Every structure is written in C-alpha cells, then in structure tokens.
CSV table of C-alpha atoms in Angstrom, one decimal:
chain,number,residue,atom,x,y,z
A,1,MET,CA,-61.1,14.9,-69.6
A,2,ASP,CA,-59.5,13.1,-72.5
A,3,GLY,CA,-59.2,9.4,-70.9
A,4,SER,CA,-55.4,9.7,-70.8
A,5,THR,CA,-53.8,7.4,-68.3
A,6,GLY,CA,-50.8,10.1,-67.7
A,7,MET,CA,-48.5,7.9,-69.3
A,8,ALA,CA,-46.6,9.3,-72.6
A,9,GLU,CA,-47.9,7.6,-75.7
A,10,GLY,CA,-45.0,5.5,-77.0
A,11,ARG,CA,-42.7,5.8,-74.1
A,12,PRO,CA,-41.6,2.4,-72.6
A,13,ALA,CA,-42.7,1.6,-68.9
A,14,ALA,CA,-39.9,2.2,-66.5
A,15,SER,CA,-37.6,-0.9,-65.7
A,16,PRO,CA,-38.0,-2.3,-62.2
A,17,GLN,CA,-35.5,-1.0,-59.7
A,18,ARG,CA,-32.6,-3.5,-59.5
A,19,THR,CA,-30.6,-4.2,-56.3
A,20,ARG,CA,-26.8,-3.5,-56.5
A,21,GLY,CA,-24.4,-4.0,-53.6
A,22,ALA,CA,-20.6,-4.2,-53.1
A,23,ALA,CA,-18.4,-4.9,-50.1
A,24,THR,CA,-14.5,-5.1,-49.6
A,25,VAL,CA,-13.2,-6.3,-46.3
A,26,SER,CA,-9.7,-7.4,-45.5
A,27,ALA,CA,-7.9,-8.3,-42.2
A,28,GLU,CA,-4.0,-7.7,-41.6
A,29,LEU,CA,-1.7,-8.8,-38.6
A,30,ARG,CA,-0.6,-5.8,-36.6
A,31,ASP,CA,1.0,-6.0,-33.3
A,32,GLY,CA,0.3,-9.8,-33.3
A,33,HIS,CA,-3.5,-9.5,-33.8
A,34,PRO,CA,-5.8,-9.5,-36.6
A,35,ARG,CA,-7.0,-5.9,-37.3
A,36,LEU,CA,-9.3,-4.3,-40.1
A,37,GLY,CA,-7.1,-3.4,-42.9
A,38,ARG,CA,-9.7,-2.2,-45.6
A,39,LEU,CA,-13.6,-1.8,-45.5
A,40,ARG,CA,-15.7,-0.5,-48.4
A,41,GLN,CA,-19.3,-1.0,-48.7
A,42,GLU,CA,-21.9,0.1,-51.5
A,43,GLY,CA,-25.4,0.1,-52.3
A,44,SER,CA,-27.5,-2.4,-50.6
A,45,LEU,CA,-24.6,-4.6,-49.0
A,46,LYS,CA,-23.3,-3.6,-45.6
A,47,VAL,CA,-20.6,-5.1,-43.5
A,48,LEU,CA,-21.1,-5.4,-39.7
A,49,LEU,CA,-17.9,-5.8,-37.5
A,50,PRO,CA,-18.8,-7.4,-34.2
A,51,THR,CA,-16.5,-6.9,-31.2
A,52,GLN,CA,-14.2,-9.8,-30.8
A,53,ALA,CA,-12.0,-10.9,-27.8
A,54,PRO,CA,-8.3,-10.0,-28.1
A,55,GLY,CA,-6.4,-12.2,-30.4
A,56,ALA,CA,-9.5,-13.5,-32.0
A,57,ALA,CA,-10.0,-13.6,-35.8
A,58,LEU,CA,-11.6,-10.5,-37.3
A,59,GLU,CA,-15.1,-11.2,-38.1
A,60,ALA,CA,-17.2,-9.5,-40.7
A,61,VAL,CA,-20.9,-10.0,-41.2
A,62,LEU,CA,-22.6,-9.4,-44.4
A,63,LEU,CA,-26.1,-7.6,-44.6
A,64,ASN,CA,-28.1,-7.4,-47.8
A,65,THR,CA,-30.5,-4.5,-46.7
A,66,SER,CA,-32.7,-5.2,-50.0
A,67,GLY,CA,-34.4,-8.2,-48.0
A,68,GLY,CA,-33.6,-10.8,-50.9
A,69,LEU,CA,-32.8,-11.2,-54.6
A,70,THR,CA,-34.5,-11.5,-57.7
A,71,GLY,CA,-33.7,-11.3,-61.6
A,72,GLY,CA,-31.2,-8.7,-62.7
A,73,ASP,CA,-30.0,-7.9,-59.1
A,74,ARG,CA,-26.0,-8.1,-58.4
A,75,LEU,CA,-23.9,-8.5,-55.3
A,76,ARG,CA,-20.1,-8.6,-55.2
A,77,VAL,CA,-17.8,-9.3,-52.3
A,78,ALA,CA,-14.1,-9.2,-52.0
A,79,ALA,CA,-12.7,-10.6,-48.8
A,80,GLN,CA,-8.7,-10.9,-48.2
A,81,ALA,CA,-7.0,-12.3,-45.1
A,82,GLY,CA,-3.5,-10.8,-45.2
A,83,PRO,CA,-0.2,-12.7,-44.3
A,84,GLY,CA,-0.6,-14.2,-41.0
A,85,ALA,CA,-4.2,-12.8,-40.3
A,86,ARG,CA,-7.4,-14.7,-39.9
A,87,LEU,CA,-10.8,-13.5,-41.0
A,88,VAL,CA,-14.3,-14.8,-40.7
A,89,VAL,CA,-16.9,-13.8,-43.0
A,90,SER,CA,-20.5,-14.8,-42.3
A,91,THR,CA,-24.1,-13.3,-43.1
A,92,GLN,CA,-26.6,-11.9,-40.8
A,93,ALA,CA,-29.3,-14.0,-42.1
A,94,ALA,CA,-30.2,-16.5,-44.9
A,95,GLU,CA,-30.4,-15.0,-48.6
A,96,ARG,CA,-33.6,-15.4,-50.2
A,97,VAL,CA,-33.8,-15.6,-53.8
A,98,TYR,CA,-37.5,-14.9,-55.1
A,99,ARG,CA,-39.1,-15.9,-58.6
A,100,SER,CA,-37.6,-13.9,-61.3
A,101,SER,CA,-39.5,-11.8,-63.8
A,102,GLY,CA,-36.8,-11.6,-66.3
A,103,GLY,CA,-32.8,-12.2,-66.0
A,104,MET,CA,-30.7,-13.8,-63.7
A,105,ALA,CA,-29.6,-12.6,-59.9
A,106,GLU,CA,-25.9,-12.7,-59.7
A,107,VAL,CA,-23.6,-13.1,-56.6
A,108,GLU,CA,-19.9,-13.2,-56.8
A,109,ALA,CA,-17.4,-13.8,-54.1
A,110,ALA,CA,-13.8,-13.1,-54.7
A,111,LEU,CA,-11.6,-14.3,-51.7
A,112,THR,CA,-7.8,-14.2,-51.1
A,113,VAL,CA,-5.6,-15.4,-48.3
A,114,GLY,CA,-1.9,-14.2,-47.7
A,115,LEU,CA,1.1,-16.3,-46.7
A,116,GLY,CA,0.4,-18.1,-43.3
A,117,GLY,CA,-3.3,-16.6,-43.4
A,118,ARG,CA,-6.7,-18.1,-43.0
A,119,LEU,CA,-10.0,-17.1,-44.3
A,120,ASP,CA,-13.5,-18.7,-43.3
A,121,TRP,CA,-16.4,-18.2,-45.6
A,122,LEU,CA,-19.4,-19.0,-43.4
A,123,PRO,CA,-22.5,-17.5,-45.1
A,124,GLN,CA,-25.9,-18.8,-43.8
A,125,GLU,CA,-28.2,-20.5,-46.1
A,126,THR,CA,-29.4,-19.6,-49.7
A,127,ILE,CA,-33.0,-20.1,-50.0
A,128,LEU,CA,-34.2,-20.6,-53.6
A,129,TYR,CA,-37.8,-20.1,-54.3
A,130,ASP,CA,-40.0,-21.4,-57.1
A,131,GLY,CA,-39.2,-19.6,-60.2
A,132,ALA,CA,-35.9,-18.2,-58.9
A,133,ALA,CA,-32.8,-17.5,-61.1
A,134,LEU,CA,-29.4,-17.4,-59.6
A,135,ASP,CA,-25.8,-17.3,-60.9
A,136,ARG,CA,-23.2,-17.6,-58.3
A,137,ARG,CA,-19.5,-17.5,-58.5
A,138,LEU,CA,-16.9,-18.0,-55.8
A,139,THR,CA,-13.0,-17.6,-56.4
A,140,LEU,CA,-10.5,-18.5,-53.8
A,141,ASP,CA,-6.8,-17.6,-54.2
A,142,VAL,CA,-4.5,-18.7,-51.4
A,143,ALA,CA,-0.8,-18.5,-50.9
A,144,PRO,CA,1.6,-21.2,-49.9
A,145,GLY,CA,1.1,-22.2,-46.4
A,146,ALA,CA,-2.3,-20.5,-46.1
A,147,ARG,CA,-5.5,-22.1,-44.9
A,148,ALA,CA,-9.2,-21.7,-46.0
A,149,LEU,CA,-12.8,-22.9,-45.1
A,150,LEU,CA,-15.6,-22.6,-47.4
A,151,VAL,CA,-19.2,-23.5,-46.3
A,152,GLU,CA,-22.3,-23.0,-48.7
A,153,PRO,CA,-25.6,-24.2,-47.7
A,154,VAL,CA,-28.7,-24.2,-50.0
A,155,ILE,CA,-32.5,-24.7,-49.4
A,156,LEU,CA,-35.2,-25.4,-51.8
A,157,GLY,CA,-38.0,-23.5,-50.7
A,158,ARG,CA,-39.8,-23.8,-47.2
A,159,ARG,CA,-40.9,-27.5,-47.0
A,160,ALA,CA,-42.5,-26.8,-43.5
A,161,MET,CA,-45.0,-24.4,-45.3
A,162,GLY,CA,-45.8,-26.8,-48.2
A,163,GLU,CA,-43.5,-25.0,-50.5
A,164,ARG,CA,-41.8,-27.0,-53.5
A,165,VAL,CA,-39.4,-25.8,-56.1
A,166,ARG,CA,-40.9,-26.9,-59.5
A,167,SER,CA,-38.9,-24.8,-61.7
A,168,ALA,CA,-35.9,-22.4,-61.3
A,169,THR,CA,-32.5,-21.7,-62.4
A,170,PHE,CA,-29.4,-22.3,-60.2
A,171,ARG,CA,-25.9,-22.1,-61.4
A,172,ASP,CA,-23.0,-22.3,-58.9
A,173,ARG,CA,-19.2,-22.3,-59.7
A,174,TRP,CA,-16.1,-22.7,-57.5
A,175,ASP,CA,-12.6,-22.2,-58.7
A,176,ILE,CA,-9.8,-22.6,-55.9
A,177,ARG,CA,-6.3,-21.9,-56.6
A,178,GLN,CA,-3.0,-22.1,-54.5
A,179,ASP,CA,0.0,-20.4,-55.5
A,180,GLY,CA,-1.7,-19.6,-58.7
A,181,ARG,CA,-2.4,-23.2,-59.6
A,182,LEU,CA,-6.1,-24.5,-59.9
A,183,VAL,CA,-6.5,-27.3,-57.2
A,184,PHE,CA,-10.2,-27.6,-57.2
A,185,ALA,CA,-13.1,-26.8,-59.2
A,186,ASP,CA,-16.8,-27.4,-58.8
A,187,ARG,CA,-19.7,-26.8,-61.2
A,188,LEU,CA,-23.3,-27.2,-60.5
A,189,ARG,CA,-26.2,-26.3,-62.8
A,190,ILE,CA,-30.0,-27.1,-62.2
A,191,GLU,CA,-32.4,-25.7,-64.6
A,192,GLY,CA,-35.1,-26.7,-67.2
A,193,GLU,CA,-35.8,-30.4,-67.2
A,194,THR,CA,-33.3,-31.2,-64.7
A,195,TRP,CA,-35.9,-30.1,-61.8
A,196,GLY,CA,-38.0,-33.0,-63.0
A,197,LYS,CA,-35.0,-35.6,-62.4
A,198,LEU,CA,-34.1,-34.4,-58.8
A,199,GLU,CA,-35.9,-37.3,-57.1
A,200,SER,CA,-33.2,-39.7,-58.7
A,201,PRO,CA,-30.7,-41.3,-56.3
A,202,GLY,CA,-28.4,-40.1,-59.1
A,203,THR,CA,-29.2,-36.6,-58.3
A,204,LEU,CA,-30.5,-35.2,-55.0
A,205,ASP,CA,-32.5,-38.3,-54.1
A,206,GLY,CA,-35.6,-36.0,-53.2
A,207,ALA,CA,-33.6,-33.9,-50.8
A,208,GLY,CA,-34.8,-30.2,-50.1
A,209,ALA,CA,-31.5,-28.9,-48.9
A,210,TRP,CA,-27.8,-29.3,-49.4
A,211,ALA,CA,-24.2,-28.0,-48.2
A,212,SER,CA,-20.8,-27.9,-49.9
A,213,LEU,CA,-17.8,-27.7,-47.5
A,214,LEU,CA,-14.2,-27.4,-48.5
A,215,LEU,CA,-11.1,-27.1,-46.3
A,216,LEU,CA,-7.8,-26.2,-47.7
A,217,SER,CA,-5.2,-27.0,-45.0
A,218,PRO,CA,-2.2,-29.4,-44.5
A,219,GLU,CA,-4.4,-30.6,-41.6
A,220,ALA,CA,-7.1,-31.8,-44.0
A,221,PRO,CA,-6.3,-35.3,-44.3
A,222,SER,CA,-6.1,-35.9,-40.3
A,223,LEU,CA,-9.7,-34.5,-39.9
A,224,LEU,CA,-11.4,-36.8,-42.5
A,225,GLY,CA,-12.0,-39.7,-40.1
A,226,ARG,CA,-13.6,-37.4,-37.6
A,227,LEU,CA,-15.5,-35.5,-40.2
A,228,ARG,CA,-17.0,-38.8,-41.6
A,229,SER,CA,-18.1,-39.8,-38.0
A,230,LEU,CA,-20.1,-36.8,-37.7
A,231,LEU,CA,-22.0,-36.9,-41.2
A,232,PRO,CA,-25.3,-38.6,-42.0
A,233,THR,CA,-25.6,-41.4,-44.6
A,234,THR,CA,-26.5,-38.8,-47.0
A,235,ALA,CA,-23.3,-37.2,-46.9
A,236,GLY,CA,-19.8,-37.9,-48.4
A,237,ALA,CA,-16.5,-36.5,-47.9
A,238,SER,CA,-12.9,-37.3,-49.5
A,239,VAL,CA,-9.5,-35.6,-49.6
A,240,VAL,CA,-9.8,-34.8,-53.1
A,241,ARG,CA,-6.0,-33.9,-53.4
A,242,GLU,CA,-3.1,-33.3,-50.9
A,243,GLY,CA,-4.4,-30.6,-48.3
A,244,VAL,CA,-7.8,-30.2,-49.8
A,245,LEU,CA,-10.9,-31.8,-48.2
A,246,PHE,CA,-14.3,-31.7,-49.9
A,247,ALA,CA,-17.9,-32.6,-48.7
A,248,ARG,CA,-21.3,-32.6,-49.6
A,249,ILE,CA,-24.3,-33.1,-47.3
A,250,LEU,CA,-27.8,-33.7,-48.5
A,251,ALA,CA,-30.9,-33.3,-46.2
A,252,GLU,CA,-34.7,-33.5,-46.3
A,253,ASP,CA,-35.1,-29.8,-45.3
A,254,GLY,CA,-33.1,-26.9,-43.8
A,255,PHE,CA,-33.6,-27.9,-40.2
A,256,ARG,CA,-32.1,-31.3,-40.6
A,257,LEU,CA,-29.4,-29.8,-42.7
A,258,ARG,CA,-28.3,-27.8,-40.0
A,259,GLN,CA,-28.3,-30.6,-37.7
A,260,ALA,CA,-25.7,-32.3,-40.0
A,261,LEU,CA,-23.8,-29.1,-41.1
A,262,VAL,CA,-23.0,-27.3,-37.8
A,263,PRO,CA,-21.0,-30.1,-36.3
A,264,ALA,CA,-19.2,-30.8,-39.2
A,265,ALA,CA,-18.4,-26.9,-40.0
A,266,GLU,CA,-17.3,-26.6,-36.4
A,267,LEU,CA,-14.9,-29.4,-36.6
A,268,LEU,CA,-13.4,-28.0,-39.8
A,269,ALA,CA,-13.4,-24.6,-38.3
A,270,GLY,CA,-11.6,-25.6,-35.0
A,271,GLY,CA,-14.4,-23.9,-32.8
A,272,PRO,CA,-17.8,-22.6,-32.7
A,273,LEU,CA,-19.5,-20.8,-35.8
A,274,PRO,CA,-20.0,-17.2,-35.5
A,275,LYS,CA,-22.9,-16.2,-33.3
A,276,VAL,CA,-25.0,-15.1,-36.2
A,277,TRP,CA,-25.6,-18.8,-36.9
A,278,ARG,CA,-27.1,-19.3,-33.5
A,279,LEU,CA,-29.7,-16.4,-33.5
C-alpha cells in the first residue's frame, strides 16, 4: 500500500454535474379548437399536457425533474400561441433555487403570440434560498390583436421554518414587444449590499414575497378598477400605456402572497388558474 487516494496526481477534480433542460411547445388553431402544434423536450425539463374540455385552451405544465436549481444550471423554454389559438403554460410545482457553489443558474423564457392568439404564462413560485444565484430573462413578442398574461411570483426562503435570505443574487429581466416594438421593459436586480436595504419602505419594506403581473390586452384599462379593489395596500397597479396593465404585489410570506395573487390573476385570466395551482 502506498497511501494513494486513487486520484491521479495533478488531475483536477471533476466538475459538479449541472442541470440542462429545454422545452418547446406551441398551440395552433385547427377546426376551431386549440391543438398541439409542436412539442420538444430535452434534459431535465419535461412538458405535461393535461386533458382539457373541448374548445378550452391548450394547457402545458412544465416539470423540472432535477428538483431545483443551483449555480451553473440552465433551463430554456420557448412557448408559442399561433394565430387565433390560446395556450396556458404553468409549472407542476414551485421552482427552488438553492445555494450556489459558483456561477449563476440561468432561466430563459421566450414567448410569442400570433395574430388574435392568447398566451397565459402562469408558473408557480420561484423560491430563493440563502446564497442562491439566479439570472432570469423573459421575452414576449405579440402580433397585433394578440393578448398575453404574465404572472411571476417570488418567495425569499421559507419564513414559516425560520429561514431568512441574507445574501443572494437575483437578476430578472422582462422585454415585451408588440408588432416588433418595445412596449414594456422591467429590470430587477438584488445582490450584494442591496440585501441589507430590503427593510426600507423604498424597497421591499421587509416583504418576504412578491409577484409581478402584466396583462397585454385591449381590455386592460377596463379591468384596472376591479383589480385594484382586489389588491392589498402593499400592492399597486397601473395601465402603463395603451393596452398594457402592470401590477406588483408585496406580501409578508408565500401564503399571504397567494391569498392576494390568485384572485388578481384569475380576474386577468378571465377564469380559474390551472389545477396545478390548487394541488
């Protein structure tokens, strides 16, 4: 025995395995009903297609089989509602982003809606744990006369279990285009010293969860009053330009966020959220 550990001298340690996942799903109108157009799934990202009533929107449920994300993981989603078709995209569960040992987890969603179509992007919560690092980007391109609803809830740790996020990196970018023209952009970046300032009324005012909602529809202005009547005092909503309604909700924790978010999202969606939200 020479005391060797079995690792070749001078050989670098193997890099941790990283999650890679990609999914493409589209809906198209055939015989007056939304039908599956294209479906592709790779790596850890799977697409489930629940049975729907005749004439109802095509529903796609995303599932990340890796059980969560950490530094270096990458997920890509492309979803399209073709002309006249309606597509609803949700997730089977909340997406957990764990402490990073190096690098950023990256999540990208590219959404498109054809003439007269509608796409509802309704993922469940993203939960950021202490030390997490997430870079997220969402792009939406809609044709004239198309409609879209975007909902993105975020929770900082699990407060019911005494968890607090003291340090993490979160970058979130939205770019919304209508007929090729940028009509809305949102940038959120929390990292470094910013975490020490989140108790300020000018930032999160101590909130442990928030959600962003955007409705792109000619009916947006007519829904503003009803939406505001549903929202708590820790939320705000405005029609930021013609046909574009944006709202943000702050809440103490994930439970209270859902209490405010679900009625608001159902109003903008024109009906109940996908069943996975109620499981």
